[in-house]
Amino acid sequence: MAVRGLRGAVQLREDSENAVVDGTKRLLKEMLDANGMRHDDLISVLFTATPDLRSAFPAAAAREAGMADTPLMCAQELDVPGALPRVVRILAHAETDLPKRDIHHVYLDGAAVLRPDQAARPGGSE
């Protein structure tokens, strides 16, 4: 069993509590599904949000989704001019037998432009 990093991002349509919660839950589910994992496989999860997202904590959405015993942390992305707006990013650390090359990173909706090489993979985007 190894520790691997899972990456993902989703661009939200708006800054609202529902958009942040629903988008974060959807991204987490797609990341786990794409890698055949469950919440119990996660060691810790770091969430970031662009500075224009202020309506809810992405980690609170993960708690709502049942991640009550996984360490979670939120941070704000750097406010870089021209950066993609309304984006929640996730870096999850997981225990898995998957080799690094078989980990599927997930980029949903407008966030697919951040990593087109990853978005084309299974589970990469809609």
Coordinates of C-alpha atoms in Angstrom, one line a residue:
M1 CA 0.0 0.0 0.0
A2 CA 1.3 3.4 -1.0
V3 CA 0.3 7.0 -0.3
R4 CA -0.8 8.8 -3.5
G5 CA -2.0 12.3 -4.2
L6 CA -5.3 12.8 -6.1
R7 CA -5.9 16.1 -7.7
G8 CA -9.1 17.7 -8.9
A9 CA -10.8 21.0 -9.7
V10 CA -14.2 22.3 -10.6
Q11 CA -15.2 25.7 -11.8
L12 CA -18.5 26.9 -10.3
R13 CA -21.1 28.9 -12.1
E14 CA -21.6 31.3 -9.2
D15 CA -20.6 32.0 -5.6
S16 CA -23.4 30.7 -3.5
E17 CA -23.5 28.2 -0.7
N18 CA -25.4 25.6 -2.8
A19 CA -22.9 26.0 -5.7
V20 CA -19.8 25.5 -3.4
V21 CA -21.4 22.6 -1.5
D22 CA -22.8 20.8 -4.6
G23 CA -19.7 21.4 -6.7
T24 CA -17.3 20.2 -3.9
K25 CA -19.4 17.1 -3.3
R26 CA -19.6 16.3 -7.0
L27 CA -15.8 16.7 -7.4
L28 CA -15.0 14.5 -4.4
K29 CA -17.3 11.8 -5.6
E30 CA -15.9 11.8 -9.1
M31 CA -12.3 11.8 -7.8
L32 CA -13.0 8.7 -5.6
D33 CA -15.1 6.9 -8.3
A34 CA -12.4 7.5 -11.0
N35 CA -9.9 5.8 -8.7
G36 CA -12.1 3.1 -7.2
M37 CA -11.7 4.5 -3.7
R38 CA -13.9 5.2 -0.7
H39 CA -13.7 7.9 2.0
D40 CA -11.9 5.4 4.2
D41 CA -8.9 5.3 1.8
L42 CA -8.3 9.0 2.3
I43 CA -5.6 10.2 4.8
S44 CA -6.2 13.9 4.5
V45 CA -7.7 16.4 2.1
L46 CA -6.6 20.0 1.3
F47 CA -9.2 22.3 -0.4
T48 CA -8.5 25.6 -2.0
A49 CA -10.9 28.2 -3.4
T50 CA -10.3 31.2 -5.5
P51 CA -10.7 34.5 -3.6
D52 CA -14.0 35.2 -5.3
L53 CA -15.6 32.2 -3.5
R54 CA -16.8 33.3 0.0
S55 CA -20.2 31.6 0.5
A56 CA -19.2 28.3 2.1
F57 CA -16.2 26.2 3.1
P58 CA -15.5 23.4 0.7
A59 CA -14.4 21.2 3.7
A60 CA -17.9 21.7 5.2
A61 CA -19.3 20.1 2.1
A62 CA -17.0 17.1 2.6
R63 CA -18.2 16.7 6.2
E64 CA -21.8 16.7 4.9
A65 CA -20.8 14.0 2.5
G66 CA -19.7 11.8 5.4
M67 CA -16.0 12.6 5.8
A68 CA -16.3 13.1 9.6
D69 CA -13.0 11.3 10.5
T70 CA -10.7 12.6 7.8
P71 CA -8.5 15.6 8.5
L72 CA -9.6 18.4 6.2
M73 CA -8.2 21.9 5.6
C74 CA -9.3 24.9 3.5
A75 CA -7.0 27.6 2.1
Q76 CA -7.4 30.4 -0.4
E77 CA -5.7 30.4 -3.8
L78 CA -3.4 33.2 -4.7
D79 CA -5.2 36.2 -6.3
V80 CA -3.3 36.1 -9.6
P81 CA -4.6 38.4 -12.3
G82 CA -6.2 36.5 -15.1
A83 CA -6.6 33.3 -13.1
L84 CA -9.7 31.2 -13.8
P85 CA -12.5 32.4 -11.5
R86 CA -14.7 30.5 -9.1
V87 CA -12.6 27.4 -8.8
V88 CA -12.4 24.8 -6.0
R89 CA -9.3 22.6 -6.0
I90 CA -8.7 19.5 -4.1
L91 CA -5.5 17.6 -3.2
A92 CA -6.3 14.4 -1.4
H93 CA -3.8 12.0 0.1
A94 CA -4.9 8.4 -0.1
E95 CA -3.7 4.9 0.7
T96 CA -3.9 2.7 -2.5
D97 CA -2.3 -0.1 -4.4
L98 CA -2.6 1.9 -7.6
P99 CA 0.7 2.9 -9.2
K100 CA 1.2 6.6 -9.6
R101 CA 0.7 6.4 -13.4
D102 CA -2.8 4.9 -12.9
I103 CA -4.1 7.6 -10.6
H104 CA -6.9 9.6 -12.4
H105 CA -7.1 13.3 -11.7
V106 CA -10.4 15.0 -12.3
Y107 CA -11.1 18.4 -13.8
L108 CA -14.7 19.3 -14.2
D109 CA -16.6 21.9 -16.1
G110 CA -14.5 25.0 -16.9
A111 CA -11.6 23.8 -14.8
A112 CA -10.8 21.3 -17.6
V113 CA -8.7 24.1 -19.2
L114 CA -6.4 24.0 -16.2
R115 CA -5.1 20.5 -17.2
P116 CA -6.3 19.5 -20.6
D117 CA -3.9 16.5 -20.5
Q118 CA -5.7 15.2 -17.4
A119 CA -9.3 16.2 -18.4
A120 CA -9.1 13.8 -21.4
R121 CA -8.5 10.8 -19.1
P122 CA -11.4 8.7 -17.7
G123 CA -13.2 10.7 -15.0
G124 CA -11.5 13.9 -16.2
S125 CA -14.4 16.1 -17.3
E126 CA -18.0 16.1 -18.4

